[in-house]
CSV table of C-alpha atoms in Angstrom, one decimal:
chain,number,residue,atom,x,y,z
A,145,UNK,CA,21.3,0.6,-26.6
A,146,UNK,CA,23.8,3.3,-27.6
A,147,UNK,CA,23.4,4.6,-31.2
A,148,UNK,CA,26.0,7.0,-32.7
A,149,UNK,CA,24.8,10.3,-34.7
A,150,UNK,CA,26.5,12.7,-36.5
A,151,UNK,CA,25.7,15.4,-34.2
A,152,UNK,CA,27.5,15.4,-31.2
A,153,UNK,CA,24.8,17.0,-29.3
A,154,UNK,CA,22.4,14.2,-30.3
A,155,UNK,CA,24.8,11.7,-29.3
A,156,UNK,CA,25.0,13.0,-26.1
A,157,UNK,CA,21.1,12.5,-25.7
A,158,UNK,CA,21.3,9.0,-26.7
A,159,UNK,CA,24.2,7.9,-24.5
A,160,UNK,CA,22.1,9.8,-21.6
A,161,UNK,CA,19.2,7.8,-22.4
A,162,UNK,CA,20.9,4.7,-22.4
A,163,UNK,CA,21.5,5.3,-18.9
A,164,UNK,CA,17.7,5.0,-18.0
A,165,UNK,CA,17.5,5.1,-14.1
A,166,UNK,CA,16.3,2.0,-12.3
A,167,UNK,CA,14.6,3.0,-9.0
A,168,UNK,CA,16.6,3.0,-5.8
A,169,UNK,CA,16.9,5.8,-3.0
A,170,UNK,CA,19.6,6.4,-0.7
A,171,UNK,CA,19.0,5.9,3.2
A,172,UNK,CA,19.8,8.7,5.7
A,173,UNK,CA,23.5,9.1,5.8
A,174,UNK,CA,23.3,8.8,9.6
A,175,UNK,CA,22.6,5.3,9.1
A,176,UNK,CA,25.9,3.5,8.1
A,177,UNK,CA,24.3,0.1,7.8
A,178,UNK,CA,21.8,1.5,5.4
A,179,UNK,CA,22.4,0.9,1.7
A,180,UNK,CA,23.5,3.6,-0.4
A,181,UNK,CA,21.4,3.1,-3.4
A,182,UNK,CA,17.8,1.6,-3.5
A,183,UNK,CA,16.7,-1.1,-5.9
A,184,UNK,CA,13.3,-2.8,-6.0
A,185,UNK,CA,13.9,-5.4,-3.2
A,186,UNK,CA,15.6,-3.1,-0.6
A,187,UNK,CA,13.0,-0.7,-1.2
A,188,UNK,CA,10.1,-3.1,-0.2
A,189,UNK,CA,12.6,-4.5,2.8
A,190,UNK,CA,12.7,-0.9,4.0
A,191,UNK,CA,9.1,-0.1,3.6
A,192,UNK,CA,8.1,-3.5,5.0
A,193,UNK,CA,10.0,-2.2,8.5
A,194,UNK,CA,9.3,1.4,8.6
A,195,UNK,CA,6.3,2.2,6.6
A,196,UNK,CA,3.9,4.4,8.8
A,197,UNK,CA,0.8,2.7,7.5
A,198,UNK,CA,2.2,-0.9,8.1
A,199,UNK,CA,3.0,0.3,12.0
A,200,UNK,CA,-0.7,1.5,11.9
A,201,UNK,CA,-2.0,-2.0,10.8
A,202,UNK,CA,0.1,-3.9,13.5
A,203,UNK,CA,-1.6,-2.0,16.3
A,204,UNK,CA,-4.7,-3.7,15.4
A,205,UNK,CA,-2.9,-6.9,16.7
A,206,UNK,CA,-2.7,-5.6,20.3
A,207,UNK,CA,-6.5,-5.5,20.6
A,208,UNK,CA,-7.2,-8.7,19.0
A,209,UNK,CA,-4.7,-10.5,21.5
A,210,UNK,CA,-6.2,-8.4,24.3
A,211,UNK,CA,-9.5,-10.5,23.5
A,212,UNK,CA,-7.7,-13.7,24.8
A,213,UNK,CA,-7.9,-12.2,28.4
A,214,UNK,CA,-11.8,-12.9,28.3
A,215,UNK,CA,-11.2,-16.6,28.0
A,216,UNK,CA,-9.0,-16.7,31.1
A,217,UNK,CA,-11.4,-15.1,33.4
A,218,UNK,CA,-12.2,-16.9,36.7
A,219,UNK,CA,-15.7,-18.9,36.8
A,220,UNK,CA,-16.1,-17.5,40.2
A,221,UNK,CA,-16.8,-13.7,40.3
A,222,UNK,CA,-16.4,-11.1,42.8
A,223,UNK,CA,-17.8,-11.9,46.3
A,224,UNK,CA,-21.0,-9.9,47.5
A,225,UNK,CA,-21.3,-8.6,51.0
A,226,UNK,CA,-24.8,-7.7,52.2
A,227,UNK,CA,-26.1,-6.4,55.6
A,228,UNK,CA,-29.5,-5.7,56.5
A,229,UNK,CA,-31.1,-3.9,59.7
A,230,UNK,CA,-34.7,-3.8,60.6
A,231,UNK,CA,-35.9,-1.5,63.5
A,232,UNK,CA,-37.9,-3.2,66.1
A,233,UNK,CA,-41.7,-1.3,66.4
A,234,UNK,CA,-43.1,-0.9,68.8
A,235,UNK,CA,-40.9,-3.3,71.0
A,236,UNK,CA,-37.0,-2.7,70.1
A,237,UNK,CA,-36.3,-6.1,71.1
A,238,UNK,CA,-37.8,-7.2,67.9
A,239,UNK,CA,-35.2,-5.4,65.7
A,240,UNK,CA,-34.0,-8.0,63.0
A,241,UNK,CA,-30.2,-8.2,61.8
A,242,UNK,CA,-28.9,-10.0,58.9
A,243,UNK,CA,-25.7,-10.7,57.0
A,244,UNK,CA,-25.2,-12.2,53.4
A,245,UNK,CA,-21.9,-13.4,52.1
A,246,UNK,CA,-22.2,-14.7,48.6
A,247,UNK,CA,-20.5,-15.0,45.0
A,248,UNK,CA,-21.8,-15.5,41.6
A,249,UNK,CA,-20.5,-18.8,39.5
A,250,UNK,CA,-20.5,-18.6,35.8
A,251,UNK,CA,-22.4,-21.4,34.4
A,252,UNK,CA,-22.7,-20.0,30.7
A,253,UNK,CA,-19.8,-21.3,29.1
A,254,UNK,CA,-18.9,-18.1,27.3
A,255,UNK,CA,-15.1,-18.1,28.3
A,256,UNK,CA,-14.4,-21.0,25.8
A,257,UNK,CA,-16.6,-19.0,23.0
A,258,UNK,CA,-14.5,-15.9,23.9
A,259,UNK,CA,-11.3,-18.0,23.1
A,260,UNK,CA,-12.6,-19.0,19.6
A,261,UNK,CA,-13.6,-15.4,18.8
A,262,UNK,CA,-10.2,-14.1,19.8
A,263,UNK,CA,-8.4,-16.7,17.7
A,264,UNK,CA,-10.4,-15.6,14.8
A,265,UNK,CA,-9.8,-12.0,16.0
A,266,UNK,CA,-6.2,-12.6,15.8
A,267,UNK,CA,-6.2,-14.2,12.4
A,268,UNK,CA,-8.1,-11.5,11.1
A,269,UNK,CA,-5.8,-9.0,12.2
A,270,UNK,CA,-2.8,-10.7,10.9
A,271,UNK,CA,-4.3,-11.1,7.6
A,272,UNK,CA,-4.9,-7.1,7.7
A,273,UNK,CA,-1.3,-6.8,8.4
A,274,UNK,CA,-0.7,-8.8,5.2
A,275,UNK,CA,-2.7,-6.7,3.2
A,276,UNK,CA,-1.3,-3.4,4.6
A,277,UNK,CA,2.3,-5.1,3.6
A,278,UNK,CA,0.9,-5.7,0.0
A,279,UNK,CA,-0.5,-2.1,-0.2
A,280,UNK,CA,2.8,-0.5,1.5
A,281,UNK,CA,5.1,-2.5,-1.0
A,282,UNK,CA,3.1,-1.6,-4.0
A,283,UNK,CA,3.0,2.0,-2.9
A,284,UNK,CA,6.7,2.2,-2.2
A,285,UNK,CA,7.8,0.6,-5.4
A,286,UNK,CA,5.3,3.0,-7.4
A,287,UNK,CA,7.3,6.0,-5.8
A,288,UNK,CA,10.6,4.1,-6.4
A,289,UNK,CA,9.7,3.5,-10.0
A,290,UNK,CA,8.5,7.6,-10.4
A,291,UNK,CA,11.7,8.7,-9.0
A,292,UNK,CA,13.8,6.6,-11.3
A,293,UNK,CA,11.6,7.7,-14.2
A,294,UNK,CA,11.8,11.3,-13.0
A,295,UNK,CA,15.7,11.1,-13.3
A,296,UNK,CA,15.4,9.7,-16.5
A,297,UNK,CA,13.2,12.7,-17.8
A,298,UNK,CA,15.6,15.0,-16.2
A,299,UNK,CA,18.3,13.3,-18.3
A,300,UNK,CA,16.3,13.8,-21.3
A,301,UNK,CA,15.5,17.5,-20.5
A,302,UNK,CA,18.9,18.4,-19.7
A,303,UNK,CA,20.3,16.9,-22.9
A,304,UNK,CA,17.8,18.8,-24.7
A,305,UNK,CA,18.8,21.7,-23.1
A,306,UNK,CA,22.4,21.4,-23.9
A,307,UNK,CA,21.8,20.8,-27.5
A,308,UNK,CA,19.5,23.8,-27.7
A,309,UNK,CA,21.9,25.7,-26.4
A,310,UNK,CA,24.7,24.6,-28.6
A,311,UNK,CA,22.2,25.2,-31.5
A,312,UNK,CA,21.5,28.6,-30.5
A,313,UNK,CA,25.5,29.4,-30.4
A,314,UNK,CA,25.8,27.9,-33.8
A,315,UNK,CA,23.0,29.9,-35.2
A,316,UNK,CA,24.3,33.4,-33.8
A,317,UNK,CA,27.7,32.4,-35.5
A,318,UNK,CA,25.6,31.8,-38.6
A,319,UNK,CA,23.9,35.1,-38.4
A,320,UNK,CA,27.0,36.9,-38.0
A,321,UNK,CA,28.5,35.2,-41.1
A,322,UNK,CA,25.0,36.0,-42.9
A,323,UNK,CA,24.3,32.4,-43.3
A,324,UNK,CA,21.0,32.5,-41.1
A,325,UNK,CA,18.3,35.0,-40.5
A,326,UNK,CA,17.2,36.7,-37.5
A,327,UNK,CA,14.0,34.3,-37.6
A,328,UNK,CA,16.5,31.4,-37.3
A,329,UNK,CA,18.1,32.9,-34.0
A,330,UNK,CA,14.4,33.6,-32.7
A,331,UNK,CA,13.4,30.0,-33.2
A,332,UNK,CA,16.8,28.9,-31.6
A,333,UNK,CA,16.1,31.0,-28.5
A,334,UNK,CA,12.5,29.6,-28.4
A,335,UNK,CA,13.7,26.1,-28.3
A,336,UNK,CA,16.4,27.2,-25.4
A,337,UNK,CA,14.0,28.6,-23.5
A,338,UNK,CA,11.4,25.8,-23.6
A,339,UNK,CA,14.4,23.3,-23.0
A,340,UNK,CA,15.1,25.2,-19.8
A,341,UNK,CA,11.5,25.3,-18.6
A,342,UNK,CA,11.5,21.4,-19.3
A,343,UNK,CA,14.5,20.9,-17.1
A,344,UNK,CA,12.7,22.9,-14.2
A,345,UNK,CA,9.4,21.1,-14.6
A,346,UNK,CA,11.6,17.4,-14.7
A,347,UNK,CA,13.3,18.8,-11.5
A,348,UNK,CA,9.8,19.3,-9.9
A,349,UNK,CA,8.6,16.1,-10.7
A,350,UNK,CA,11.7,14.5,-9.4
A,351,UNK,CA,11.5,16.0,-6.0
A,352,UNK,CA,7.9,15.2,-5.7
A,353,UNK,CA,8.6,11.6,-6.6
A,354,UNK,CA,11.6,11.3,-4.1
A,355,UNK,CA,9.3,13.1,-1.4
A,356,UNK,CA,6.9,10.3,-1.6
A,357,UNK,CA,9.7,7.9,-1.6
A,358,UNK,CA,11.1,9.3,1.8
A,359,UNK,CA,7.7,8.9,3.2
A,360,UNK,CA,6.9,5.5,2.3
A,361,UNK,CA,10.4,4.6,3.5
A,362,UNK,CA,10.0,6.6,6.8
A,363,UNK,CA,13.3,8.4,5.8
A,364,UNK,CA,14.2,11.6,7.1
A,365,UNK,CA,13.2,14.7,4.9
A,366,UNK,CA,16.7,15.7,4.4
A,367,UNK,CA,17.8,12.3,3.1
A,368,UNK,CA,19.7,12.1,-0.2
A,369,UNK,CA,17.3,9.8,-2.4
A,370,UNK,CA,19.6,8.3,-5.4
A,371,UNK,CA,18.5,6.1,-8.1
A,372,UNK,CA,20.3,3.5,-10.4
A,373,UNK,CA,19.3,2.9,-14.0
A,374,UNK,CA,15.7,1.8,-14.9
A,375,UNK,CA,15.6,-1.1,-17.0
A,376,UNK,CA,12.3,-2.4,-18.5
A,377,UNK,CA,10.5,-4.6,-16.4
A,378,UNK,CA,9.6,-8.4,-17.3
A,379,UNK,CA,6.6,-10.7,-17.3
A,380,UNK,CA,6.8,-13.1,-14.3
A,381,UNK,CA,8.1,-16.3,-15.5
A,382,UNK,CA,5.3,-19.0,-16.3
A,383,UNK,CA,2.7,-16.5,-15.7
A,384,UNK,CA,-0.6,-16.3,-17.9
A,385,UNK,CA,-3.9,-14.4,-17.8
A,386,UNK,CA,-5.8,-17.3,-16.6
A,387,UNK,CA,-3.0,-18.5,-14.2
A,388,UNK,CA,-2.6,-14.8,-12.8
A,389,UNK,CA,-6.5,-14.9,-12.0
A,390,UNK,CA,-6.2,-18.1,-10.2
A,391,UNK,CA,-3.6,-16.9,-8.1
A,392,UNK,CA,-5.4,-13.8,-7.2
A,393,UNK,CA,-8.2,-16.0,-5.9
A,394,UNK,CA,-5.7,-18.0,-3.8
A,395,UNK,CA,-3.3,-15.7,-2.6
A,396,UNK,CA,-4.7,-12.4,-1.9
A,397,UNK,CA,-5.0,-11.9,1.7
A,398,UNK,CA,-8.4,-10.0,1.7
A,399,UNK,CA,-10.0,-12.8,1.0
A,400,UNK,CA,-8.8,-14.2,4.5
A,401,UNK,CA,-9.7,-11.1,6.2
A,402,UNK,CA,-13.1,-11.6,5.1
A,403,UNK,CA,-13.3,-15.3,6.0
A,404,UNK,CA,-12.0,-14.6,9.2
A,405,UNK,CA,-14.2,-11.8,10.1
A,406,UNK,CA,-17.1,-13.8,9.2
A,407,UNK,CA,-15.9,-16.8,11.6
A,408,UNK,CA,-15.0,-14.2,14.4
A,409,UNK,CA,-18.9,-12.9,13.9
A,410,UNK,CA,-20.4,-16.2,14.1
A,411,UNK,CA,-18.4,-16.8,17.5
A,412,UNK,CA,-19.4,-13.7,18.7
A,413,UNK,CA,-23.0,-14.5,18.1
A,414,UNK,CA,-22.5,-18.1,19.8
A,415,UNK,CA,-20.6,-16.2,22.6
A,416,UNK,CA,-23.6,-13.6,23.3
A,417,UNK,CA,-26.1,-16.6,23.2
A,418,UNK,CA,-24.3,-18.2,26.1
A,419,UNK,CA,-23.6,-14.9,27.9
A,420,UNK,CA,-27.4,-14.7,28.2
A,421,UNK,CA,-27.4,-17.4,30.7
A,422,UNK,CA,-27.1,-15.5,34.1
A,423,UNK,CA,-24.6,-16.6,36.7
A,424,UNK,CA,-25.6,-18.9,39.6
A,425,UNK,CA,-25.6,-16.6,42.8
A,426,UNK,CA,-24.8,-18.7,46.1
A,427,UNK,CA,-24.9,-17.0,49.2
A,428,UNK,CA,-24.3,-17.8,52.9
A,429,UNK,CA,-26.5,-16.0,55.3
A,430,UNK,CA,-26.9,-15.4,58.9
A,431,UNK,CA,-29.9,-13.6,60.5
A,432,UNK,CA,-30.8,-13.0,64.2
A,433,UNK,CA,-33.6,-11.1,66.2
A,434,UNK,CA,-32.5,-9.4,69.0
A,435,UNK,CA,-30.3,-11.6,71.4
A,436,UNK,CA,-32.5,-14.6,71.6
A,437,UNK,CA,-33.2,-16.0,68.2
A,438,UNK,CA,-30.7,-16.5,65.2
A,439,UNK,CA,-30.9,-18.5,61.9
A,440,UNK,CA,-28.2,-19.6,59.6
A,441,UNK,CA,-28.5,-21.0,56.1
A,442,UNK,CA,-27.4,-20.8,52.5
A,443,UNK,CA,-29.5,-19.6,49.5
A,444,UNK,CA,-29.1,-19.6,45.6
A,445,UNK,CA,-30.5,-17.4,42.7
A,446,UNK,CA,-30.5,-18.0,39.1
A,447,UNK,CA,-32.2,-15.8,36.4
A,448,UNK,CA,-33.9,-18.1,33.9
A,449,UNK,CA,-32.5,-17.3,30.1
A,450,UNK,CA,-36.1,-17.2,28.9
A,451,UNK,CA,-37.2,-13.6,27.6
A,452,UNK,CA,-34.0,-11.8,26.9
A,453,UNK,CA,-31.4,-13.9,25.2
A,454,UNK,CA,-29.2,-11.0,23.8
A,455,UNK,CA,-31.4,-11.4,20.7
A,456,UNK,CA,-30.4,-7.8,19.2
A,457,UNK,CA,-26.7,-8.4,19.6
A,458,UNK,CA,-27.0,-11.8,18.1
A,459,UNK,CA,-29.0,-10.8,15.2
A,460,UNK,CA,-26.2,-8.1,14.5
A,461,UNK,CA,-23.3,-10.4,14.7
A,462,UNK,CA,-25.2,-12.7,12.2
A,463,UNK,CA,-25.8,-10.0,9.8
A,464,UNK,CA,-22.1,-9.0,10.2
A,465,UNK,CA,-21.2,-12.5,9.2
A,466,UNK,CA,-23.5,-12.7,6.2
A,467,UNK,CA,-22.1,-9.2,5.0
A,468,UNK,CA,-18.5,-10.5,5.1
A,469,UNK,CA,-19.6,-13.7,3.3
A,470,UNK,CA,-20.9,-11.4,0.6
A,471,UNK,CA,-17.8,-9.1,0.6
A,472,UNK,CA,-15.7,-12.2,0.2
A,473,UNK,CA,-17.5,-13.4,-3.1
A,474,UNK,CA,-17.4,-10.0,-4.6
A,475,UNK,CA,-13.7,-9.6,-3.8
A,476,UNK,CA,-12.9,-13.0,-5.4
A,477,UNK,CA,-14.5,-11.7,-8.8
A,478,UNK,CA,-12.9,-8.1,-8.5
A,479,UNK,CA,-9.4,-9.7,-7.8
A,480,UNK,CA,-9.5,-12.1,-10.5
A,481,UNK,CA,-10.6,-9.4,-13.0
A,482,UNK,CA,-7.8,-6.9,-11.8
A,483,UNK,CA,-5.2,-9.8,-11.8
A,484,UNK,CA,-5.9,-10.4,-15.7
A,485,UNK,CA,-6.3,-6.9,-16.6
A,486,UNK,CA,-2.9,-6.2,-14.9
A,487,UNK,CA,-1.3,-8.9,-16.9
A,488,UNK,CA,-3.0,-7.7,-20.3
A,489,UNK,CA,-1.7,-4.3,-19.5
A,490,UNK,CA,1.8,-5.3,-18.8
A,491,UNK,CA,2.1,-7.3,-21.9
A,492,UNK,CA,1.0,-4.5,-24.2
A,493,UNK,CA,3.0,-2.0,-22.6
A,494,UNK,CA,6.2,-4.2,-23.0
A,495,UNK,CA,5.2,-4.6,-26.5
A,496,UNK,CA,4.8,-1.0,-27.0
A,497,UNK,CA,8.2,-0.3,-25.3
A,498,UNK,CA,9.8,-3.0,-27.7
A,499,UNK,CA,8.4,-1.3,-30.9
A,500,UNK,CA,9.8,2.1,-29.6
A,501,UNK,CA,13.0,0.9,-28.6
A,502,UNK,CA,13.5,-1.1,-31.9
A,503,UNK,CA,11.6,1.2,-34.5
A,504,UNK,CA,10.7,4.5,-33.3
A,505,UNK,CA,13.8,6.0,-31.8
A,506,UNK,CA,16.0,4.4,-34.3
A,507,UNK,CA,14.0,6.1,-37.2
A,508,UNK,CA,13.8,9.5,-35.4
A,509,UNK,CA,17.6,9.4,-34.9
A,510,UNK,CA,18.1,8.7,-38.7
A,511,UNK,CA,15.7,11.6,-39.5
A,512,UNK,CA,17.8,13.8,-37.2
A,513,UNK,CA,21.2,12.8,-38.6
A,514,UNK,CA,19.9,13.4,-42.4
A,515,UNK,CA,18.4,16.7,-41.5
A,516,UNK,CA,21.6,18.1,-39.7
A,517,UNK,CA,23.5,17.0,-42.9
A,518,UNK,CA,21.2,19.0,-44.9
A,519,UNK,CA,21.2,21.9,-42.6
A,520,UNK,CA,24.8,22.0,-42.5
A,521,UNK,CA,24.8,22.3,-46.5
A,522,UNK,CA,22.2,24.9,-46.5
A,523,UNK,CA,19.6,22.8,-48.0
A,524,UNK,CA,17.0,23.0,-45.1
A,525,UNK,CA,16.4,25.8,-42.7
A,526,UNK,CA,16.7,25.7,-38.8
A,527,UNK,CA,13.0,24.9,-38.3
A,528,UNK,CA,13.4,21.8,-40.1
A,529,UNK,CA,16.2,21.2,-37.7
A,530,UNK,CA,14.4,22.1,-34.7
A,531,UNK,CA,11.2,20.0,-35.9
A,532,UNK,CA,13.5,16.7,-36.3
A,533,UNK,CA,15.1,17.3,-32.8
A,534,UNK,CA,11.8,18.0,-31.2
A,535,UNK,CA,10.4,14.7,-32.6
A,536,UNK,CA,13.4,12.5,-31.3
A,537,UNK,CA,13.2,14.2,-27.8
A,538,UNK,CA,9.6,13.5,-27.9
A,539,UNK,CA,10.0,10.0,-28.8
A,540,UNK,CA,12.6,9.6,-25.8
A,541,UNK,CA,10.4,11.2,-23.4
A,542,UNK,CA,7.5,8.9,-24.5
A,543,UNK,CA,10.0,6.1,-23.9
A,544,UNK,CA,10.4,7.3,-20.2
A,545,UNK,CA,6.6,7.4,-19.8
A,546,UNK,CA,6.3,4.0,-21.3
A,547,UNK,CA,9.2,2.9,-18.9
A,548,UNK,CA,7.2,4.4,-15.9
A,549,UNK,CA,3.8,2.7,-17.0
A,550,UNK,CA,5.4,-0.5,-17.6
A,551,UNK,CA,6.6,-0.7,-14.2
A,552,UNK,CA,3.5,0.5,-12.9
A,553,UNK,CA,1.9,-2.2,-14.7
A,554,UNK,CA,4.1,-4.9,-13.4
A,555,UNK,CA,3.7,-3.7,-9.7
A,556,UNK,CA,0.1,-3.7,-10.3
A,557,UNK,CA,0.2,-7.3,-11.3
A,558,UNK,CA,2.4,-8.5,-8.2
A,559,UNK,CA,-0.2,-6.7,-6.1
A,560,UNK,CA,-3.0,-8.3,-8.0
A,561,UNK,CA,-1.8,-11.8,-7.5
A,562,UNK,CA,-0.8,-11.2,-3.7
A,563,UNK,CA,3.1,-11.0,-4.3
A,564,UNK,CA,4.5,-8.3,-1.8
A,565,UNK,CA,8.0,-9.1,-2.8
A,566,UNK,CA,9.3,-8.5,-6.3
């Protein structure tokens, strides 16, 4: 949206604001295959591959897959070797010697339930990776939006500084021609100093935002982060407030995490019940006394699972399953509410942005144009001119803030309905 003003300085501001940055960041120059400028989609693609948080979430899959090894253990345990030597008294010939070779055999059936538990653990870990992907994508997009908004704010601040300096030069010239007062020069100098301070603050915010973006994308600290123009986000096509709540309850992977965790706990309780069955110990024995008597035979031992059946461990697993069920019910209500709230916020932000684009800024530009005309004719003083310019810059800065807020609302909505990609 380009609007022409009578003032060259203000026109520069408006033209600068019409190029409000969208959000992207350059990859390290060492990567020849990296995109030079980041957009919404490329930020998500990079974060899903190089984000430290997502890498940490993927490590949980290693442990989940390792549980499958318990289901592949052999039923026959390690062999046992036993030796007994009894000294004969008072006759040494009464000495007794025995040799036992045996092995335990698993009859509990726990190995099958280990496999079931491992499958639920893998499903839970995979869902947690999906949750981490949603979080990482949302965080990276927010840093992306903040970086572009900071660039837009820097554009506004730089234009303000440029016009303030031009006004200061013009006011000093008018003072020399005795067409202005020392107070007019002082006011122009104060505006120039404030504009310089605003530029420094905008640069600081830009550096902070770009540093967060580098962190989320796994970029080198010295990587040059650049952005493209930021346009207003749009409402997702065909999405209503009620539909957003429905999608949240069907897509959000947190619900899968709680459900899989509950099933894993129940499988663990079942496995613990079977593990209470001790293995059957079968052995071959030989015993001899002196050199005249010997006996050979087999033996079997089995501990009856009557008193101790892993009651404590099973109760803990059952409690964990009930807890995960409750957490899932709570999460369902929360995600639905957040999705509806994010949809409403995005709608209101876009409505507010439309008002400021179509009415507020054009009105402030007309006020400034008329004030400049009156100032050149000597009808109003520099204070009125500065006030009109400040109001225009304030509305332009407010527009940048609204763009940032609108993008954050869109990102929150995408996150709420379980959409990790834009």
